[in-house]
């Protein structure tokens, strides 16, 4: 049975505030828990006015206190921005606070310009080259599978579920070699989706953590009572994608009717390309879109993404989606 989860970037909307963004994330996590979602993940981004998840472990602690059963985790922690020891302490703390509920998704992309590198006091591109070794060190700090000269406290012995994240063949290959579950970020970078999943499944080596390949794929989903309303809801995130790709990121803008009709051909093509990992429409249309995506990817889990300007609209979209997906589970 395919399981469903939620990824939240903790968007800050135009005219909104940080406290409102965190409150909306809490409401969304509670709604995901009520709807039967398996996980609620928060993504790490830095120095972006429209995304409030930079202090990811702190946000997860807030989400964990507001929920009781849903798994909470990072989708992901960009390990080059940190040291393995720091992340072991942070997620060891989360595991102690919320035992049996914590996921640690790891990504390699530094995603930073020179200003952020200076602020973090790190050579992020060099750190990215050491990513495989840092993953092994982090795993050892948590599991003790390799004896290290220092122990993370909290950290050592924490029952944190490690995931490898990626949007390229590199992450797929590393996840396969280490025997970790693999999550593919198709919601913004679908180019290598099919090849990465094939590589991961073909080369997977069983580990103490995982006996067989386990795949999760992220996709954008906007569900409403009518197709036109769903497209309107999606237009806020579409605007954010276009602004980001054209070097003008900002806060999440209000929706715009027929937004894609106003765009030049290259921008429309970019959104169409991302749209191959999306389902936008009525509950029936969304269900059919997700079913087709599962058939394509054979994913064990689907991560539902998609920010709306009005937080209430995202809650309604999630509820409609999960109700529609009950028939997918039955199938």
GROMACS .gro file of C-alpha atoms in nm:
model
  331
    1UNK     CA    1   0.000   0.000   0.000
    2UNK     CA    2   0.137   0.341  -0.099
    3UNK     CA    3   0.175   0.578   0.196
    4UNK     CA    4   0.144   0.956   0.175
    5UNK     CA    5   0.328   1.231   0.358
    6UNK     CA    6   0.367   1.610   0.350
    7UNK     CA    7   0.666   1.834   0.276
    8UNK     CA    8   0.649   2.192   0.404
    9UNK     CA    9   0.892   2.472   0.328
   10UNK     CA   10   0.721   2.691   0.591
   11UNK     CA   11   0.640   2.959   0.333
   12UNK     CA   12   0.617   3.323   0.436
   13UNK     CA   13   0.354   3.497   0.227
   14UNK     CA   14   0.348   3.856   0.107
   15UNK     CA   15   0.194   4.068   0.381
   16UNK     CA   16   0.244   3.787   0.632
   17UNK     CA   17   0.479   3.736   0.928
   18UNK     CA   18   0.712   3.467   1.055
   19UNK     CA   19   0.486   3.378   1.351
   20UNK     CA   20   0.199   3.331   1.106
   21UNK     CA   21   0.414   3.102   0.890
   22UNK     CA   22   0.506   2.883   1.187
   23UNK     CA   23   0.144   2.872   1.303
   24UNK     CA   24   0.037   2.765   0.953
   25UNK     CA   25   0.301   2.489   0.953
   26UNK     CA   26   0.167   2.363   1.285
   27UNK     CA   27  -0.190   2.361   1.156
   28UNK     CA   28  -0.080   2.175   0.844
   29UNK     CA   29   0.108   1.912   1.047
   30UNK     CA   30  -0.198   1.853   1.264
   31UNK     CA   31  -0.417   1.822   0.956
   32UNK     CA   32  -0.170   1.575   0.803
   33UNK     CA   33  -0.177   1.369   1.121
   34UNK     CA   34  -0.559   1.366   1.129
   35UNK     CA   35  -0.569   1.263   0.763
   36UNK     CA   36  -0.344   0.963   0.823
   37UNK     CA   37  -0.024   1.089   0.662
   38UNK     CA   38   0.289   0.902   0.764
   39UNK     CA   39   0.543   1.185   0.778
   40UNK     CA   40   0.570   1.563   0.799
   41UNK     CA   41   0.900   1.693   0.670
   42UNK     CA   42   1.053   2.042   0.672
   43UNK     CA   43   1.318   2.152   0.422
   44UNK     CA   44   1.629   2.351   0.506
   45UNK     CA   45   1.675   2.676   0.313
   46UNK     CA   46   1.882   2.978   0.411
   47UNK     CA   47   1.872   3.351   0.342
   48UNK     CA   48   1.542   3.326   0.153
   49UNK     CA   49   1.281   3.578   0.257
   50UNK     CA   50   0.991   3.353   0.163
   51UNK     CA   51   1.103   3.034   0.343
   52UNK     CA   52   1.119   3.006   0.723
   53UNK     CA   53   1.265   2.657   0.772
   54UNK     CA   54   1.632   2.752   0.804
   55UNK     CA   55   1.661   2.635   1.167
   56UNK     CA   56   1.514   2.300   1.066
   57UNK     CA   57   1.562   2.107   1.390
   58UNK     CA   58   1.406   2.391   1.590
   59UNK     CA   59   1.102   2.397   1.362
   60UNK     CA   60   1.072   2.019   1.393
   61UNK     CA   61   1.071   2.045   1.772
   62UNK     CA   62   0.783   2.292   1.743
   63UNK     CA   63   0.597   2.056   1.508
   64UNK     CA   64   0.666   1.758   1.730
   65UNK     CA   65   0.513   1.930   2.032
   66UNK     CA   66   0.201   2.012   1.831
   67UNK     CA   67   0.148   1.652   1.713
   68UNK     CA   68   0.153   1.308   1.870
   69UNK     CA   69   0.182   1.026   1.615
   70UNK     CA   70   0.300   1.151   1.276
   71UNK     CA   71   0.670   1.109   1.199
   72UNK     CA   72   0.861   1.438   1.176
   73UNK     CA   73   1.179   1.494   0.983
   74UNK     CA   74   1.402   1.688   0.751
   75UNK     CA   75   1.346   1.693   0.380
   76UNK     CA   76   1.624   1.765   0.409
   77UNK     CA   77   1.920   1.875   0.609
   78UNK     CA   78   2.190   1.996   0.368
   79UNK     CA   79   2.483   1.827   0.539
   80UNK     CA   80   2.757   2.041   0.376
   81UNK     CA   81   2.616   2.336   0.574
   82UNK     CA   82   2.690   2.159   0.905
   83UNK     CA   83   2.918   1.914   1.080
   84UNK     CA   84   2.801   1.554   1.133
   85UNK     CA   85   2.849   1.598   1.508
   86UNK     CA   86   2.614   1.897   1.526
   87UNK     CA   87   2.341   1.714   1.333
   88UNK     CA   88   2.384   1.403   1.550
   89UNK     CA   89   2.330   1.616   1.860
   90UNK     CA   90   2.029   1.797   1.714
   91UNK     CA   91   1.850   1.488   1.588
   92UNK     CA   92   1.953   1.285   1.891
   93UNK     CA   93   1.776   1.552   2.095
   94UNK     CA   94   1.467   1.529   1.873
   95UNK     CA   95   1.465   1.150   1.911
   96UNK     CA   96   1.479   1.183   2.290
   97UNK     CA   97   1.189   1.430   2.282
   98UNK     CA   98   0.981   1.238   2.026
   99UNK     CA   99   1.101   0.875   2.040
  100UNK     CA  100   1.026   0.660   1.738
  101UNK     CA  101   0.904   0.953   1.530
  102UNK     CA  102   1.215   1.120   1.385
  103UNK     CA  103   1.345   1.104   1.026
  104UNK     CA  104   1.672   1.255   0.908
  105UNK     CA  105   1.674   1.318   0.535
  106UNK     CA  106   2.016   1.426   0.408
  107UNK     CA  107   2.101   1.627   0.099
  108UNK     CA  108   2.433   1.718  -0.063
  109UNK     CA  109   2.355   2.038  -0.254
  110UNK     CA  110   2.513   2.335  -0.078
  111UNK     CA  111   2.266   2.568  -0.254
  112UNK     CA  112   2.456   2.876  -0.151
  113UNK     CA  113   2.634   3.173  -0.297
  114UNK     CA  114   2.949   3.335  -0.158
  115UNK     CA  115   2.754   3.547   0.092
  116UNK     CA  116   2.605   3.244   0.264
  117UNK     CA  117   2.938   3.060   0.257
  118UNK     CA  118   3.094   3.350   0.446
  119UNK     CA  119   2.805   3.362   0.691
  120UNK     CA  120   2.835   2.988   0.763
  121UNK     CA  121   3.218   3.009   0.776
  122UNK     CA  122   3.245   2.711   0.542
  123UNK     CA  123   3.370   2.625   0.196
  124UNK     CA  124   3.044   2.462   0.096
  125UNK     CA  125   3.158   2.326  -0.238
  126UNK     CA  126   3.454   2.157  -0.073
  127UNK     CA  127   3.225   2.028   0.201
  128UNK     CA  128   2.992   1.883  -0.062
  129UNK     CA  129   3.282   1.676  -0.197
  130UNK     CA  130   3.315   1.515   0.148
  131UNK     CA  131   2.944   1.435   0.168
  132UNK     CA  132   2.972   1.052   0.151
  133UNK     CA  133   3.231   1.046   0.430
  134UNK     CA  134   3.022   1.286   0.638
  135UNK     CA  135   2.714   1.064   0.596
  136UNK     CA  136   2.914   0.764   0.723
  137UNK     CA  137   3.045   0.966   1.017
  138UNK     CA  138   2.696   1.089   1.104
  139UNK     CA  139   2.559   0.734   1.089
  140UNK     CA  140   2.841   0.616   1.316
  141UNK     CA  141   2.769   0.897   1.564
  142UNK     CA  142   2.407   0.779   1.584
  143UNK     CA  143   2.449   0.401   1.567
  144UNK     CA  144   2.799   0.336   1.699
  145UNK     CA  145   2.863   0.101   1.404
  146UNK     CA  146   3.214   0.247   1.382
  147UNK     CA  147   3.411   0.339   1.693
  148UNK     CA  148   3.483   0.712   1.702
  149UNK     CA  149   3.702   0.913   1.941
  150UNK     CA  150   3.401   1.115   2.058
  151UNK     CA  151   3.039   1.034   2.139
  152UNK     CA  152   2.746   1.261   2.062
  153UNK     CA  153   2.527   1.309   2.368
  154UNK     CA  154   2.240   1.326   2.280
  155UNK     CA  155   2.291   1.131   1.960
  156UNK     CA  156   2.458   0.796   2.019
  157UNK     CA  157   2.192   0.526   2.025
  158UNK     CA  158   1.917   0.747   1.885
  159UNK     CA  159   1.664   0.555   1.674
  160UNK     CA  160   1.662   0.811   1.394
  161UNK     CA  161   1.553   0.690   1.050
  162UNK     CA  162   1.816   0.801   0.797
  163UNK     CA  163   1.711   0.887   0.441
  164UNK     CA  164   1.911   0.991   0.138
  165UNK     CA  165   1.760   1.275  -0.064
  166UNK     CA  166   1.844   1.365  -0.420
  167UNK     CA  167   1.751   1.489  -0.763
  168UNK     CA  168   2.038   1.328  -0.953
  169UNK     CA  169   2.211   0.994  -0.999
  170UNK     CA  170   2.467   1.074  -0.728
  171UNK     CA  171   2.223   1.052  -0.439
  172UNK     CA  172   2.059   0.743  -0.585
  173UNK     CA  173   2.392   0.563  -0.612
  174UNK     CA  174   2.497   0.659  -0.259
  175UNK     CA  175   2.161   0.554  -0.112
  176UNK     CA  176   2.192   0.218  -0.288
  177UNK     CA  177   2.548   0.161  -0.168
  178UNK     CA  178   2.465   0.247   0.194
  179UNK     CA  179   2.135   0.060   0.199
  180UNK     CA  180   1.927   0.367   0.286
  181UNK     CA  181   1.574   0.463   0.181
  182UNK     CA  182   1.577   0.715  -0.104
  183UNK     CA  183   1.360   1.021  -0.159
  184UNK     CA  184   1.363   1.192  -0.500
  185UNK     CA  185   1.280   1.564  -0.530
  186UNK     CA  186   1.071   1.542  -0.845
  187UNK     CA  187   0.854   1.833  -0.730
  188UNK     CA  188   1.116   2.082  -0.850
  189UNK     CA  189   1.375   1.876  -1.042
  190UNK     CA  190   1.219   1.582  -1.230
  191UNK     CA  191   1.487   1.552  -1.501
  192UNK     CA  192   1.661   1.239  -1.372
  193UNK     CA  193   1.364   1.078  -1.196
  194UNK     CA  194   1.334   0.755  -1.392
  195UNK     CA  195   1.709   0.697  -1.430
  196UNK     CA  196   1.775   0.764  -1.060
  197UNK     CA  197   1.508   0.521  -0.941
  198UNK     CA  198   1.631   0.253  -1.181
  199UNK     CA  199   1.990   0.298  -1.058
  200UNK     CA  200   1.886   0.289  -0.693
  201UNK     CA  201   1.680  -0.028  -0.727
  202UNK     CA  202   1.939  -0.204  -0.946
  203UNK     CA  203   2.240  -0.132  -0.723
  204UNK     CA  204   2.074  -0.148  -0.381
  205UNK     CA  205   2.277  -0.330  -0.114
  206UNK     CA  206   2.085  -0.447   0.194
  207UNK     CA  207   2.191  -0.297   0.527
  208UNK     CA  208   2.101  -0.335   0.893
  209UNK     CA  209   1.857  -0.049   0.844
  210UNK     CA  210   1.688  -0.172   0.526
  211UNK     CA  211   1.654  -0.510   0.358
  212UNK     CA  212   1.516  -0.398   0.020
  213UNK     CA  213   1.491  -0.071  -0.179
  214UNK     CA  214   1.242   0.181  -0.048
  215UNK     CA  215   1.147   0.481  -0.262
  216UNK     CA  216   0.964   0.801  -0.187
  217UNK     CA  217   0.898   1.061  -0.457
  218UNK     CA  218   0.785   1.419  -0.401
  219UNK     CA  219   0.520   1.578  -0.623
  220UNK     CA  220   0.317   1.898  -0.621
  221UNK     CA  221  -0.054   1.853  -0.550
  222UNK     CA  222  -0.329   2.115  -0.549
  223UNK     CA  223  -0.684   1.991  -0.501
  224UNK     CA  224  -1.009   2.191  -0.498
  225UNK     CA  225  -1.375   2.151  -0.583
  226UNK     CA  226  -1.314   2.273  -0.939
  227UNK     CA  227  -1.024   2.254  -1.180
  228UNK     CA  228  -1.011   2.631  -1.219
  229UNK     CA  229  -0.991   2.684  -0.843
  230UNK     CA  230  -0.709   2.431  -0.813
  231UNK     CA  231  -0.515   2.604  -1.092
  232UNK     CA  232  -0.566   2.936  -0.914
  233UNK     CA  233  -0.429   2.792  -0.589
  234UNK     CA  234  -0.125   2.657  -0.774
  235UNK     CA  235  -0.046   2.995  -0.928
  236UNK     CA  236   0.118   3.130  -0.610
  237UNK     CA  237   0.381   2.856  -0.612
  238UNK     CA  238   0.419   2.886  -0.989
  239UNK     CA  239   0.499   3.255  -0.946
  240UNK     CA  240   0.757   3.165  -0.682
  241UNK     CA  241   0.920   2.911  -0.914
  242UNK     CA  242   0.943   3.165  -1.196
  243UNK     CA  243   1.080   3.436  -0.968
  244UNK     CA  244   1.339   3.198  -0.823
  245UNK     CA  245   1.456   3.077  -1.164
  246UNK     CA  246   1.485   3.436  -1.289
  247UNK     CA  247   1.688   3.553  -0.989
  248UNK     CA  248   1.413   3.742  -0.811
  249UNK     CA  249   1.299   3.527  -0.516
  250UNK     CA  250   1.071   3.666  -0.249
  251UNK     CA  251   0.772   3.591  -0.034
  252UNK     CA  252   0.485   3.375  -0.154
  253UNK     CA  253   0.259   3.599  -0.370
  254UNK     CA  254  -0.120   3.601  -0.393
  255UNK     CA  255  -0.274   3.380  -0.664
  256UNK     CA  256  -0.332   3.516  -1.013
  257UNK     CA  257  -0.604   3.389  -1.247
  258UNK     CA  258  -0.476   3.241  -1.573
  259UNK     CA  259  -0.121   3.312  -1.459
  260UNK     CA  260   0.053   3.087  -1.710
  261UNK     CA  261  -0.119   3.265  -1.999
  262UNK     CA  262   0.079   3.579  -1.909
  263UNK     CA  263   0.419   3.411  -1.927
  264UNK     CA  264   0.675   3.404  -2.208
  265UNK     CA  265   0.732   3.068  -2.372
  266UNK     CA  266   1.050   2.973  -2.176
  267UNK     CA  267   0.878   3.026  -1.841
  268UNK     CA  268   0.573   2.826  -1.951
  269UNK     CA  269   0.801   2.546  -2.069
  270UNK     CA  270   0.978   2.541  -1.733
  271UNK     CA  271   0.648   2.511  -1.545
  272UNK     CA  272   0.524   2.245  -1.785
  273UNK     CA  273   0.841   2.047  -1.723
  274UNK     CA  274   0.798   2.065  -1.345
  275UNK     CA  275   0.432   1.981  -1.397
  276UNK     CA  276   0.514   1.624  -1.497
  277UNK     CA  277   0.543   1.561  -1.122
  278UNK     CA  278   0.218   1.733  -1.028
  279UNK     CA  279  -0.154   1.673  -0.991
  280UNK     CA  280  -0.376   1.981  -1.005
  281UNK     CA  281  -0.755   1.968  -1.021
  282UNK     CA  282  -1.063   1.816  -0.866
  283UNK     CA  283  -1.040   1.517  -0.629
  284UNK     CA  284  -1.100   1.281  -0.921
  285UNK     CA  285  -0.837   1.452  -1.137
  286UNK     CA  286  -0.586   1.455  -0.852
  287UNK     CA  287  -0.649   1.090  -0.774
  288UNK     CA  288  -0.596   0.994  -1.138
  289UNK     CA  289  -0.281   1.208  -1.158
  290UNK     CA  290  -0.132   1.052  -0.846
  291UNK     CA  291  -0.226   0.701  -0.962
  292UNK     CA  292  -0.046   0.763  -1.291
  293UNK     CA  293   0.260   0.896  -1.108
  294UNK     CA  294   0.268   0.590  -0.881
  295UNK     CA  295   0.240   0.365  -1.185
  296UNK     CA  296   0.535   0.547  -1.343
  297UNK     CA  297   0.762   0.548  -1.036
  298UNK     CA  298   0.640   0.240  -0.843
  299UNK     CA  299   0.701   0.455  -0.535
  300UNK     CA  300   0.647   0.306  -0.190
  301UNK     CA  301   0.561   0.653  -0.062
  302UNK     CA  302   0.451   0.983  -0.213
  303UNK     CA  303   0.546   1.315  -0.054
  304UNK     CA  304   0.279   1.578  -0.116
  305UNK     CA  305   0.410   1.931  -0.174
  306UNK     CA  306   0.257   2.263  -0.274
  307UNK     CA  307   0.230   2.600  -0.100
  308UNK     CA  308  -0.085   2.813  -0.119
  309UNK     CA  309  -0.116   3.181  -0.035
  310UNK     CA  310  -0.406   3.119   0.203
  311UNK     CA  311  -0.305   2.855   0.460
  312UNK     CA  312  -0.668   2.743   0.488
  313UNK     CA  313  -0.665   2.655   0.119
  314UNK     CA  314  -0.373   2.418   0.169
  315UNK     CA  315  -0.552   2.248   0.458
  316UNK     CA  316  -0.860   2.200   0.239
  317UNK     CA  317  -0.644   2.076  -0.050
  318UNK     CA  318  -0.476   1.818   0.172
  319UNK     CA  319  -0.805   1.697   0.317
  320UNK     CA  320  -0.964   1.660  -0.027
  321UNK     CA  321  -0.653   1.484  -0.158
  322UNK     CA  322  -0.636   1.233   0.125
  323UNK     CA  323  -1.006   1.158   0.095
  324UNK     CA  324  -0.963   1.099  -0.278
  325UNK     CA  325  -0.659   0.876  -0.217
  326UNK     CA  326  -0.855   0.630  -0.003
  327UNK     CA  327  -0.954   0.461  -0.328
  328UNK     CA  328  -0.588   0.443  -0.433
  329UNK     CA  329  -0.505   0.255  -0.114
  330UNK     CA  330  -0.798   0.022  -0.174
  331UNK     CA  331  -0.672  -0.050  -0.525
   0.00000   0.00000   0.00000
